Amino acid sequence: MRLKNLLLAGLLLMGLIISCGNKENKNNKSEKYNEYVRFYNEIKDGKLNKFHSVYIQNFSDNDLNFKEPDEAGINAVSGLNPDIEYLDKIIDKMKKEVKKNPEFKELDKSLEEFLNAMDNEKSLMNEIVSYYKNGEYKKDNFEKGKQLHQKYMEANIKSAEKYIVYSENMEKYANKLSEEELKEMKSKGSEAGYYMSKFISDIKAFSNKLYQSEEGEFSEEDIAELKKLNQTAKETYNNWIKVKGERIGKEGYKLDEYVKFRASSENIINSMDNLMKYVEEKSDDLYPQSQKFSVSFDKFIDDYNGIIGKK
C-alpha cells in the first residue's frame, strides 16, 4: 500500500487554503494571491483538464500512442469548444494577474512559464477539434491526426513539467504566508482566525508525516512523532472550541457557518485517532482509512474556502 500516492491532494490544498485566511485590511497582495489560489484549486479539481481526459480516452492506446477513434470519440472531442474557450479565458486572466503588483518573484516566473506552456497546448487543442469537427480526417485517413497527436502529447508533457515547478513554488509561498498570518493573528489576538488556521496547519504537519511512508511502514521514532503531531492538533482543537461567538463575530465571520464548520473538525480529530490506531497495529486497514482521511480533509478545506470567501 503506497500511502505516498495519497499525498498530492492534501498537500496542495493545505498549503493554499491556509494562506488565504484572514482578509482584514485586504490589500493587493492578498487579492493577487487569492486569485492564484482559485486557479490552483481549479487545476487540482480537474476543471481545466476535460479536453485531455476525453482525448486520451478516445484517441490513445495504453501506451499513449495514437489510435483511430470511433465515431463516438470523434463526436466527443468535436464538442469540447466550450471547455477550450473556458481554458483560454482562465489563461488570459492569470497572465494579467502575474503582471500585477506586488511581485511574487519565483512564483510569478514559474506560473508565467506554466501558462505559456498551457497556451501552446490549448492551440493544439483547437487544431485537433477543428480537424475532426470539419471532417478533415476523412480526406487524409487520419494522417494529420497522427501528427497532431504527437505534437499534443509533447505539449502536454511540457505543461506537466512546468506545472511541477509552479506547484513546488506555490507550496513554498503558501507555507511562508501561512507562517506570517499565524504570527500576525496571534499578535493581534484574533483567536477565531488563529485557531482555525492553526488547526489546519497542524493537520497538514500530521499529513505530511503520515504520507512520507512509501509502503505504510513506520519506525518507532515515526510513530512517536505522529503521536506528538496528533496531540498538538488536539490541543489546538480544544483551544479553538473555547472561542466565543462574540469573538467570532468581531473578526467578521458569519457565526452560524463558522460554528458548523468548527464542529465538523471533530470528525478530522476522530479520523486522526483511528489512523494512529492502524499505524500502531500495522493494520491493513491503514490504506483505505488514509484514503477516507484524504477525502474528508479535502471536503474540510473546501468548506473553509467557502467561509473565507464570505468573510
PDB file of C-alpha atoms in Angstrom:
ATOM      1  CA  MET A   1       0.000   0.000   0.000  1.00  0.00           C
ATOM      2  CA  ARG A   2       1.631   3.204  -1.161  1.00  0.00           C
ATOM      3  CA  LEU A   3       0.490   5.959   1.176  1.00  0.00           C
ATOM      4  CA  LYS A   4       2.610   8.472  -0.708  1.00  0.00           C
ATOM      5  CA  ASN A   5       0.139   8.198  -3.600  1.00  0.00           C
ATOM      6  CA  LEU A   6      -2.404   9.951  -1.369  1.00  0.00           C
ATOM      7  CA  LEU A   7      -0.125  12.887  -0.617  1.00  0.00           C
ATOM      8  CA  LEU A   8      -0.745  15.209  -3.556  1.00  0.00           C
ATOM      9  CA  ALA A   9      -4.280  16.492  -2.974  1.00  0.00           C
ATOM     10  CA  GLY A  10      -3.817  17.005   0.750  1.00  0.00           C
ATOM     11  CA  LEU A  11      -0.557  18.889   0.426  1.00  0.00           C
ATOM     12  CA  LEU A  12      -1.581  21.130  -2.420  1.00  0.00           C
ATOM     13  CA  LEU A  13      -4.853  22.213  -0.849  1.00  0.00           C
ATOM     14  CA  MET A  14      -3.413  22.527   2.602  1.00  0.00           C
ATOM     15  CA  GLY A  15      -0.724  24.944   1.553  1.00  0.00           C
ATOM     16  CA  LEU A  16      -3.228  27.032  -0.379  1.00  0.00           C
ATOM     17  CA  ILE A  17      -6.179  27.498   1.838  1.00  0.00           C
ATOM     18  CA  ILE A  18      -4.330  28.399   4.999  1.00  0.00           C
ATOM     19  CA  SER A  19      -2.707  31.350   3.373  1.00  0.00           C
ATOM     20  CA  CYS A  20      -5.899  32.914   2.089  1.00  0.00           C
ATOM     21  CA  GLY A  21      -7.405  33.131   5.553  1.00  0.00           C
ATOM     22  CA  ASN A  22      -7.736  36.493   7.268  1.00  0.00           C
ATOM     23  CA  LYS A  23      -8.864  39.197   4.833  1.00  0.00           C
ATOM     24  CA  GLU A  24      -8.708  42.017   7.381  1.00  0.00           C
ATOM     25  CA  ASN A  25      -7.084  45.065   5.825  1.00  0.00           C
ATOM     26  CA  LYS A  26      -7.240  43.372   2.449  1.00  0.00           C
ATOM     27  CA  ASN A  27      -4.584  44.623   0.065  1.00  0.00           C
ATOM     28  CA  ASN A  28      -3.198  43.955  -3.376  1.00  0.00           C
ATOM     29  CA  LYS A  29      -1.011  41.162  -2.081  1.00  0.00           C
ATOM     30  CA  SER A  30      -3.915  39.147  -0.730  1.00  0.00           C
ATOM     31  CA  GLU A  31      -6.090  39.854  -3.777  1.00  0.00           C
ATOM     32  CA  LYS A  32      -3.428  38.612  -6.177  1.00  0.00           C
ATOM     33  CA  TYR A  33      -2.610  35.612  -4.084  1.00  0.00           C
ATOM     34  CA  ASN A  34      -6.268  34.660  -3.682  1.00  0.00           C
ATOM     35  CA  GLU A  35      -6.576  34.570  -7.475  1.00  0.00           C
ATOM     36  CA  TYR A  36      -3.589  32.234  -7.558  1.00  0.00           C
ATOM     37  CA  VAL A  37      -5.367  30.038  -5.006  1.00  0.00           C
ATOM     38  CA  ARG A  38      -8.560  29.884  -7.068  1.00  0.00           C
ATOM     39  CA  PHE A  39      -6.599  28.984 -10.189  1.00  0.00           C
ATOM     40  CA  TYR A  40      -4.607  26.334  -8.367  1.00  0.00           C
ATOM     41  CA  ASN A  41      -7.744  24.782  -6.908  1.00  0.00           C
ATOM     42  CA  GLU A  42      -9.335  24.583 -10.336  1.00  0.00           C
ATOM     43  CA  ILE A  43      -6.334  22.634 -11.589  1.00  0.00           C
ATOM     44  CA  LYS A  44      -6.393  20.330  -8.586  1.00  0.00           C
ATOM     45  CA  ASP A  45     -10.120  19.683  -9.031  1.00  0.00           C
ATOM     46  CA  GLY A  46      -9.616  18.790 -12.711  1.00  0.00           C
ATOM     47  CA  LYS A  47     -11.785  21.605 -14.021  1.00  0.00           C
ATOM     48  CA  LEU A  48      -9.208  22.567 -16.659  1.00  0.00           C
ATOM     49  CA  ASN A  49      -8.441  19.007 -17.702  1.00  0.00           C
ATOM     50  CA  LYS A  50     -11.570  17.878 -19.529  1.00  0.00           C
ATOM     51  CA  PHE A  51     -10.074  18.015 -23.029  1.00  0.00           C
ATOM     52  CA  HIS A  52      -7.117  15.875 -22.033  1.00  0.00           C
ATOM     53  CA  SER A  53      -9.309  13.292 -20.318  1.00  0.00           C
ATOM     54  CA  VAL A  54     -11.700  12.957 -23.252  1.00  0.00           C
ATOM     55  CA  TYR A  55      -8.939  12.981 -25.860  1.00  0.00           C
ATOM     56  CA  ILE A  56      -6.735  10.385 -24.171  1.00  0.00           C
ATOM     57  CA  GLN A  57      -9.685   8.103 -23.582  1.00  0.00           C
ATOM     58  CA  ASN A  58     -10.687   8.115 -27.242  1.00  0.00           C
ATOM     59  CA  PHE A  59      -7.512   8.771 -29.231  1.00  0.00           C
ATOM     60  CA  SER A  60      -4.756   6.930 -27.339  1.00  0.00           C
ATOM     61  CA  ASP A  61      -3.851   3.315 -26.710  1.00  0.00           C
ATOM     62  CA  ASN A  62      -2.452   2.057 -23.407  1.00  0.00           C
ATOM     63  CA  ASP A  63       0.990   3.384 -24.356  1.00  0.00           C
ATOM     64  CA  LEU A  64      -0.460   6.813 -25.248  1.00  0.00           C
ATOM     65  CA  ASN A  65       0.208   6.237 -28.947  1.00  0.00           C
ATOM     66  CA  PHE A  66      -2.362   7.393 -31.468  1.00  0.00           C
ATOM     67  CA  LYS A  67      -5.297   5.123 -32.145  1.00  0.00           C
ATOM     68  CA  GLU A  68      -8.042   5.756 -34.666  1.00  0.00           C
ATOM     69  CA  PRO A  69     -11.133   6.876 -32.793  1.00  0.00           C
ATOM     70  CA  ASP A  70     -14.649   5.638 -33.376  1.00  0.00           C
ATOM     71  CA  GLU A  71     -17.499   7.958 -34.275  1.00  0.00           C
ATOM     72  CA  ALA A  72     -18.454   8.470 -30.629  1.00  0.00           C
ATOM     73  CA  GLY A  73     -14.905   9.558 -29.802  1.00  0.00           C
ATOM     74  CA  ILE A  74     -14.815  11.992 -32.707  1.00  0.00           C
ATOM     75  CA  ASN A  75     -18.139  13.482 -31.632  1.00  0.00           C
ATOM     76  CA  ALA A  76     -16.915  13.753 -28.043  1.00  0.00           C
ATOM     77  CA  VAL A  77     -13.773  15.714 -28.895  1.00  0.00           C
ATOM     78  CA  SER A  78     -15.606  17.819 -31.501  1.00  0.00           C
ATOM     79  CA  GLY A  79     -17.878  19.153 -28.778  1.00  0.00           C
ATOM     80  CA  LEU A  80     -15.147  20.426 -26.493  1.00  0.00           C
ATOM     81  CA  ASN A  81     -15.015  24.005 -27.813  1.00  0.00           C
ATOM     82  CA  PRO A  82     -16.725  25.449 -24.701  1.00  0.00           C
ATOM     83  CA  ASP A  83     -14.155  23.796 -22.460  1.00  0.00           C
ATOM     84  CA  ILE A  84     -11.269  25.145 -24.538  1.00  0.00           C
ATOM     85  CA  GLU A  85     -12.840  28.605 -24.528  1.00  0.00           C
ATOM     86  CA  TYR A  86     -13.080  28.450 -20.739  1.00  0.00           C
ATOM     87  CA  LEU A  87      -9.440  27.389 -20.524  1.00  0.00           C
ATOM     88  CA  ASP A  88      -8.471  30.281 -22.810  1.00  0.00           C
ATOM     89  CA  LYS A  89     -10.361  32.700 -20.572  1.00  0.00           C
ATOM     90  CA  ILE A  90      -8.603  31.406 -17.453  1.00  0.00           C
ATOM     91  CA  ILE A  91      -5.153  31.539 -19.070  1.00  0.00           C
ATOM     92  CA  ASP A  92      -5.737  35.123 -20.206  1.00  0.00           C
ATOM     93  CA  LYS A  93      -6.970  36.122 -16.759  1.00  0.00           C
ATOM     94  CA  MET A  94      -3.989  34.583 -14.985  1.00  0.00           C
ATOM     95  CA  LYS A  95      -1.480  36.159 -17.399  1.00  0.00           C
ATOM     96  CA  LYS A  96      -2.875  39.516 -16.315  1.00  0.00           C
ATOM     97  CA  GLU A  97      -2.661  38.548 -12.642  1.00  0.00           C
ATOM     98  CA  VAL A  98       1.024  37.635 -13.000  1.00  0.00           C
ATOM     99  CA  LYS A  99       1.798  41.175 -14.157  1.00  0.00           C
ATOM    100  CA  LYS A 100       0.141  42.800 -11.163  1.00  0.00           C
ATOM    101  CA  ASN A 101       1.961  44.128  -8.126  1.00  0.00           C
ATOM    102  CA  PRO A 102       3.328  43.053  -5.793  1.00  0.00           C
ATOM    103  CA  GLU A 103       5.764  40.676  -7.470  1.00  0.00           C
ATOM    104  CA  PHE A 104       5.964  37.125  -6.186  1.00  0.00           C
ATOM    105  CA  LYS A 105       9.289  36.617  -7.974  1.00  0.00           C
ATOM    106  CA  GLU A 106       9.909  32.888  -8.496  1.00  0.00           C
ATOM    107  CA  LEU A 107       6.239  32.069  -8.128  1.00  0.00           C
ATOM    108  CA  ASP A 108       5.274  34.607 -10.803  1.00  0.00           C
ATOM    109  CA  LYS A 109       8.011  33.346 -13.114  1.00  0.00           C
ATOM    110  CA  SER A 110       7.058  29.691 -12.778  1.00  0.00           C
ATOM    111  CA  LEU A 111       3.361  30.458 -13.205  1.00  0.00           C
ATOM    112  CA  GLU A 112       4.042  32.519 -16.332  1.00  0.00           C
ATOM    113  CA  GLU A 113       6.064  29.668 -17.838  1.00  0.00           C
ATOM    114  CA  PHE A 114       3.304  27.212 -16.993  1.00  0.00           C
ATOM    115  CA  LEU A 115       0.671  29.481 -18.564  1.00  0.00           C
ATOM    116  CA  ASN A 116       2.730  29.806 -21.750  1.00  0.00           C
ATOM    117  CA  ALA A 117       3.007  26.032 -21.945  1.00  0.00           C
ATOM    118  CA  MET A 118      -0.728  25.706 -21.399  1.00  0.00           C
ATOM    119  CA  ASP A 119      -1.354  28.301 -24.099  1.00  0.00           C
ATOM    120  CA  ASN A 120       0.638  26.241 -26.598  1.00  0.00           C
ATOM    121  CA  GLU A 121      -1.238  23.105 -25.571  1.00  0.00           C
ATOM    122  CA  LYS A 122      -4.541  24.959 -25.940  1.00  0.00           C
ATOM    123  CA  SER A 123      -3.668  25.979 -29.527  1.00  0.00           C
ATOM    124  CA  LEU A 124      -3.185  22.328 -30.400  1.00  0.00           C
ATOM    125  CA  MET A 125      -6.496  21.504 -28.755  1.00  0.00           C
ATOM    126  CA  ASN A 126      -8.174  23.954 -31.111  1.00  0.00           C
ATOM    127  CA  GLU A 127      -6.412  22.411 -34.122  1.00  0.00           C
ATOM    128  CA  ILE A 128      -7.494  18.939 -33.093  1.00  0.00           C
ATOM    129  CA  VAL A 129     -11.125  19.929 -32.579  1.00  0.00           C
ATOM    130  CA  SER A 130     -11.206  21.784 -35.913  1.00  0.00           C
ATOM    131  CA  TYR A 131      -9.603  18.838 -37.728  1.00  0.00           C
ATOM    132  CA  TYR A 132     -12.218  16.370 -36.557  1.00  0.00           C
ATOM    133  CA  LYS A 133     -15.189  18.720 -36.485  1.00  0.00           C
ATOM    134  CA  ASN A 134     -14.608  19.704 -40.127  1.00  0.00           C
ATOM    135  CA  GLY A 135     -14.169  16.093 -41.196  1.00  0.00           C
ATOM    136  CA  GLU A 136     -10.607  16.553 -42.490  1.00  0.00           C
ATOM    137  CA  TYR A 137      -9.686  13.111 -41.181  1.00  0.00           C
ATOM    138  CA  LYS A 138     -11.882  11.578 -43.885  1.00  0.00           C
ATOM    139  CA  LYS A 139      -9.741  13.157 -46.600  1.00  0.00           C
ATOM    140  CA  ASP A 140      -6.281  12.131 -45.342  1.00  0.00           C
ATOM    141  CA  ASN A 141      -7.159   8.942 -43.452  1.00  0.00           C
ATOM    142  CA  PHE A 142      -6.032  10.403 -40.089  1.00  0.00           C
ATOM    143  CA  GLU A 143      -2.519  11.347 -41.278  1.00  0.00           C
ATOM    144  CA  LYS A 144      -2.694  14.860 -39.894  1.00  0.00           C
ATOM    145  CA  GLY A 145      -4.455  13.476 -36.857  1.00  0.00           C
ATOM    146  CA  LYS A 146      -1.397  11.355 -36.080  1.00  0.00           C
ATOM    147  CA  GLN A 147       0.867  14.389 -36.368  1.00  0.00           C
ATOM    148  CA  LEU A 148      -1.399  16.478 -34.168  1.00  0.00           C
ATOM    149  CA  HIS A 149      -1.460  13.688 -31.610  1.00  0.00           C
ATOM    150  CA  GLN A 150       2.315  13.641 -31.386  1.00  0.00           C
ATOM    151  CA  LYS A 151       2.507  17.426 -31.063  1.00  0.00           C
ATOM    152  CA  TYR A 152      -0.227  17.488 -28.465  1.00  0.00           C
ATOM    153  CA  MET A 153       1.366  14.794 -26.327  1.00  0.00           C
ATOM    154  CA  GLU A 154       4.702  16.625 -26.412  1.00  0.00           C
ATOM    155  CA  ALA A 155       2.983  19.884 -25.442  1.00  0.00           C
ATOM    156  CA  ASN A 156       1.153  18.156 -22.617  1.00  0.00           C
ATOM    157  CA  ILE A 157       4.405  16.759 -21.238  1.00  0.00           C
ATOM    158  CA  LYS A 158       5.914  20.242 -21.375  1.00  0.00           C
ATOM    159  CA  SER A 159       2.929  21.653 -19.477  1.00  0.00           C
ATOM    160  CA  ALA A 160       3.275  18.939 -16.848  1.00  0.00           C
ATOM    161  CA  GLU A 161       6.954  19.753 -16.377  1.00  0.00           C
ATOM    162  CA  LYS A 162       6.202  23.442 -15.927  1.00  0.00           C
ATOM    163  CA  TYR A 163       3.337  22.625 -13.592  1.00  0.00           C
ATOM    164  CA  ILE A 164       5.642  20.685 -11.262  1.00  0.00           C
ATOM    165  CA  VAL A 165       7.937  23.702 -10.868  1.00  0.00           C
ATOM    166  CA  TYR A 166       4.979  26.033 -10.390  1.00  0.00           C
ATOM    167  CA  SER A 167       3.302  23.752  -7.824  1.00  0.00           C
ATOM    168  CA  GLU A 168       6.502  23.493  -5.794  1.00  0.00           C
ATOM    169  CA  ASN A 169       6.863  27.275  -5.731  1.00  0.00           C
ATOM    170  CA  MET A 170       3.200  27.670  -4.904  1.00  0.00           C
ATOM    171  CA  GLU A 171       3.513  25.373  -1.927  1.00  0.00           C
ATOM    172  CA  LYS A 172       6.620  27.152  -0.643  1.00  0.00           C
ATOM    173  CA  TYR A 173       4.950  30.524  -0.916  1.00  0.00           C
ATOM    174  CA  ALA A 174       1.760  29.234   0.710  1.00  0.00           C
ATOM    175  CA  ASN A 175       3.702  27.863   3.655  1.00  0.00           C
ATOM    176  CA  LYS A 176       5.553  31.158   4.043  1.00  0.00           C
ATOM    177  CA  LEU A 177       2.309  33.156   4.050  1.00  0.00           C
ATOM    178  CA  SER A 178       0.743  30.709   6.485  1.00  0.00           C
ATOM    179  CA  GLU A 179       3.517  31.279   8.991  1.00  0.00           C
ATOM    180  CA  GLU A 180       3.266  35.048   8.548  1.00  0.00           C
ATOM    181  CA  GLU A 181      -0.510  35.043   9.005  1.00  0.00           C
ATOM    182  CA  LEU A 182      -0.468  32.852  12.080  1.00  0.00           C
ATOM    183  CA  LYS A 183       2.105  35.107  13.682  1.00  0.00           C
ATOM    184  CA  GLU A 184       0.111  38.235  12.834  1.00  0.00           C
ATOM    185  CA  MET A 185      -3.225  36.827  14.011  1.00  0.00           C
ATOM    186  CA  LYS A 186      -1.696  35.660  17.275  1.00  0.00           C
ATOM    187  CA  SER A 187      -0.139  39.064  17.936  1.00  0.00           C
ATOM    188  CA  LYS A 188      -3.480  40.782  17.289  1.00  0.00           C
ATOM    189  CA  GLY A 189      -5.428  38.374  19.489  1.00  0.00           C
ATOM    190  CA  SER A 190      -7.533  37.198  16.524  1.00  0.00           C
ATOM    191  CA  GLU A 191      -8.391  33.911  18.205  1.00  0.00           C
ATOM    192  CA  ALA A 192     -11.140  32.826  15.792  1.00  0.00           C
ATOM    193  CA  GLY A 193      -8.898  33.111  12.759  1.00  0.00           C
ATOM    194  CA  TYR A 194      -5.754  31.967  14.525  1.00  0.00           C
ATOM    195  CA  TYR A 195      -7.019  28.695  15.948  1.00  0.00           C
ATOM    196  CA  MET A 196      -8.901  27.821  12.771  1.00  0.00           C
ATOM    197  CA  SER A 197      -5.782  28.323  10.655  1.00  0.00           C
ATOM    198  CA  LYS A 198      -3.531  26.741  13.293  1.00  0.00           C
ATOM    199  CA  PHE A 199      -5.726  23.629  13.320  1.00  0.00           C
ATOM    200  CA  ILE A 200      -5.384  23.237   9.560  1.00  0.00           C
ATOM    201  CA  SER A 201      -1.647  23.828   9.812  1.00  0.00           C
ATOM    202  CA  ASP A 202      -1.423  21.097  12.459  1.00  0.00           C
ATOM    203  CA  ILE A 203      -3.350  18.653  10.267  1.00  0.00           C
ATOM    204  CA  LYS A 204      -1.006  19.437   7.420  1.00  0.00           C
ATOM    205  CA  ALA A 205       2.002  18.587   9.568  1.00  0.00           C
ATOM    206  CA  PHE A 206       0.384  15.291  10.567  1.00  0.00           C
ATOM    207  CA  SER A 207      -0.495  14.513   6.940  1.00  0.00           C
ATOM    208  CA  ASN A 208       2.993  15.283   5.720  1.00  0.00           C
ATOM    209  CA  LYS A 209       4.492  12.866   8.209  1.00  0.00           C
ATOM    210  CA  LEU A 210       1.904  10.166   7.574  1.00  0.00           C
ATOM    211  CA  TYR A 211       2.234  10.270   3.800  1.00  0.00           C
ATOM    212  CA  GLN A 212       6.009  10.239   3.838  1.00  0.00           C
ATOM    213  CA  SER A 213       5.712   6.478   4.118  1.00  0.00           C
ATOM    214  CA  GLU A 214       6.041   4.674   0.787  1.00  0.00           C
ATOM    215  CA  GLU A 215       4.512   1.421   1.984  1.00  0.00           C
ATOM    216  CA  GLY A 216       2.678   2.361   5.168  1.00  0.00           C
ATOM    217  CA  GLU A 217       5.510   1.217   7.410  1.00  0.00           C
ATOM    218  CA  PHE A 218       6.680   3.331  10.339  1.00  0.00           C
ATOM    219  CA  SER A 219       9.610   3.161  12.721  1.00  0.00           C
ATOM    220  CA  GLU A 220       9.150   3.693  16.460  1.00  0.00           C
ATOM    221  CA  GLU A 221      10.518   7.214  16.000  1.00  0.00           C
ATOM    222  CA  ASP A 222       7.954   7.891  13.252  1.00  0.00           C
ATOM    223  CA  ILE A 223       5.116   6.647  15.432  1.00  0.00           C
ATOM    224  CA  ALA A 224       6.273   8.812  18.323  1.00  0.00           C
ATOM    225  CA  GLU A 225       6.355  11.872  16.071  1.00  0.00           C
ATOM    226  CA  LEU A 226       2.901  11.115  14.653  1.00  0.00           C
ATOM    227  CA  LYS A 227       1.543  10.810  18.191  1.00  0.00           C
ATOM    228  CA  LYS A 228       3.060  14.169  19.088  1.00  0.00           C
ATOM    229  CA  LEU A 229       1.602  15.839  15.976  1.00  0.00           C
ATOM    230  CA  ASN A 230      -1.785  14.284  16.697  1.00  0.00           C
ATOM    231  CA  GLN A 231      -1.676  15.604  20.251  1.00  0.00           C
ATOM    232  CA  THR A 232      -0.725  19.081  19.035  1.00  0.00           C
ATOM    233  CA  ALA A 233      -3.767  19.137  16.742  1.00  0.00           C
ATOM    234  CA  LYS A 234      -5.994  18.069  19.643  1.00  0.00           C
ATOM    235  CA  GLU A 235      -4.655  20.844  21.843  1.00  0.00           C
ATOM    236  CA  THR A 236      -5.319  23.380  19.112  1.00  0.00           C
ATOM    237  CA  TYR A 237      -8.823  21.975  18.653  1.00  0.00           C
ATOM    238  CA  ASN A 238      -9.532  22.266  22.392  1.00  0.00           C
ATOM    239  CA  ASN A 239      -8.463  25.915  22.330  1.00  0.00           C
ATOM    240  CA  TRP A 240     -10.453  26.526  19.157  1.00  0.00           C
ATOM    241  CA  ILE A 241     -13.762  25.305  20.575  1.00  0.00           C
ATOM    242  CA  LYS A 242     -13.358  27.720  23.502  1.00  0.00           C
ATOM    243  CA  VAL A 243     -13.508  30.769  21.221  1.00  0.00           C
ATOM    244  CA  LYS A 244     -16.739  32.630  21.980  1.00  0.00           C
ATOM    245  CA  GLY A 245     -19.370  33.747  19.491  1.00  0.00           C
ATOM    246  CA  GLU A 246     -18.715  37.406  20.264  1.00  0.00           C
ATOM    247  CA  ARG A 247     -15.068  36.984  19.245  1.00  0.00           C
ATOM    248  CA  ILE A 248     -16.059  35.118  16.079  1.00  0.00           C
ATOM    249  CA  GLY A 249     -18.438  37.863  15.011  1.00  0.00           C
ATOM    250  CA  LYS A 250     -15.963  40.600  15.861  1.00  0.00           C
ATOM    251  CA  GLU A 251     -13.469  39.081  13.423  1.00  0.00           C
ATOM    252  CA  GLY A 252     -16.038  39.240  10.619  1.00  0.00           C
ATOM    253  CA  TYR A 253     -17.132  35.605  10.352  1.00  0.00           C
ATOM    254  CA  LYS A 254     -20.748  34.517   9.911  1.00  0.00           C
ATOM    255  CA  LEU A 255     -21.406  32.895  13.265  1.00  0.00           C
ATOM    256  CA  ASP A 256     -23.666  30.002  12.212  1.00  0.00           C
ATOM    257  CA  GLU A 257     -21.410  28.909   9.359  1.00  0.00           C
ATOM    258  CA  TYR A 258     -18.268  29.248  11.444  1.00  0.00           C
ATOM    259  CA  VAL A 259     -19.671  27.221  14.342  1.00  0.00           C
ATOM    260  CA  LYS A 260     -20.929  24.495  12.000  1.00  0.00           C
ATOM    261  CA  PHE A 261     -17.540  24.298  10.308  1.00  0.00           C
ATOM    262  CA  ARG A 262     -15.728  24.169  13.630  1.00  0.00           C
ATOM    263  CA  ALA A 263     -17.975  21.343  14.807  1.00  0.00           C
ATOM    264  CA  SER A 264     -17.059  19.325  11.710  1.00  0.00           C
ATOM    265  CA  SER A 265     -13.412  19.441  12.759  1.00  0.00           C
ATOM    266  CA  GLU A 266     -14.173  16.842  15.413  1.00  0.00           C
ATOM    267  CA  ASN A 267     -14.522  14.312  12.581  1.00  0.00           C
ATOM    268  CA  ILE A 268     -10.965  15.121  11.483  1.00  0.00           C
ATOM    269  CA  ILE A 269      -9.700  14.553  15.029  1.00  0.00           C
ATOM    270  CA  ASN A 270     -11.515  11.214  15.260  1.00  0.00           C
ATOM    271  CA  SER A 271     -10.144  10.180  11.887  1.00  0.00           C
ATOM    272  CA  MET A 272      -6.603  11.002  13.024  1.00  0.00           C
ATOM    273  CA  ASP A 273      -7.108   8.901  16.152  1.00  0.00           C
ATOM    274  CA  ASN A 274      -8.243   5.967  14.024  1.00  0.00           C
ATOM    275  CA  LEU A 275      -5.248   6.356  11.750  1.00  0.00           C
ATOM    276  CA  MET A 276      -2.913   6.292  14.723  1.00  0.00           C
ATOM    277  CA  LYS A 277      -4.500   3.051  15.885  1.00  0.00           C
ATOM    278  CA  TYR A 278      -3.965   1.458  12.474  1.00  0.00           C
ATOM    279  CA  VAL A 279      -0.386   2.748  12.337  1.00  0.00           C
ATOM    280  CA  GLU A 280       0.462   1.262  15.716  1.00  0.00           C
ATOM    281  CA  GLU A 281      -1.265  -2.038  14.921  1.00  0.00           C
ATOM    282  CA  LYS A 282       0.363  -2.175  11.482  1.00  0.00           C
ATOM    283  CA  SER A 283      -3.136  -2.858  10.183  1.00  0.00           C
ATOM    284  CA  ASP A 284      -4.027  -3.463   6.541  1.00  0.00           C
ATOM    285  CA  ASP A 285      -6.885  -1.035   7.092  1.00  0.00           C
ATOM    286  CA  LEU A 286      -4.433   1.861   7.185  1.00  0.00           C
ATOM    287  CA  TYR A 287      -4.508   2.485   3.433  1.00  0.00           C
ATOM    288  CA  PRO A 288      -8.321   2.636   2.979  1.00  0.00           C
ATOM    289  CA  GLN A 289      -8.621   4.751   6.127  1.00  0.00           C
ATOM    290  CA  SER A 290      -5.916   7.079   4.792  1.00  0.00           C
ATOM    291  CA  GLN A 291      -7.941   7.455   1.608  1.00  0.00           C
ATOM    292  CA  LYS A 292     -11.023   8.386   3.618  1.00  0.00           C
ATOM    293  CA  PHE A 293      -8.980  10.860   5.648  1.00  0.00           C
ATOM    294  CA  SER A 294      -7.670  12.498   2.473  1.00  0.00           C
ATOM    295  CA  VAL A 295     -11.195  12.835   1.044  1.00  0.00           C
ATOM    296  CA  SER A 296     -12.669  14.182   4.270  1.00  0.00           C
ATOM    297  CA  PHE A 297      -9.848  16.680   4.648  1.00  0.00           C
ATOM    298  CA  ASP A 298     -10.357  17.886   1.068  1.00  0.00           C
ATOM    299  CA  LYS A 299     -14.012  18.498   1.942  1.00  0.00           C
ATOM    300  CA  PHE A 300     -12.961  20.291   5.118  1.00  0.00           C
ATOM    301  CA  ILE A 301     -10.709  22.553   3.056  1.00  0.00           C
ATOM    302  CA  ASP A 302     -13.493  23.304   0.564  1.00  0.00           C
ATOM    303  CA  ASP A 303     -15.764  24.298   3.439  1.00  0.00           C
ATOM    304  CA  TYR A 304     -13.026  26.539   4.817  1.00  0.00           C
ATOM    305  CA  ASN A 305     -12.725  28.297   1.466  1.00  0.00           C
ATOM    306  CA  GLY A 306     -16.459  28.861   1.485  1.00  0.00           C
ATOM    307  CA  ILE A 307     -16.309  30.534   4.888  1.00  0.00           C
ATOM    308  CA  ILE A 308     -13.348  32.704   3.965  1.00  0.00           C
ATOM    309  CA  GLY A 309     -14.979  33.703   0.677  1.00  0.00           C
ATOM    310  CA  LYS A 310     -17.961  35.130   2.564  1.00  0.00           C
ATOM    311  CA  LYS A 311     -15.904  36.953   5.197  1.00  0.00           C
TER     312      LYS A 311
END
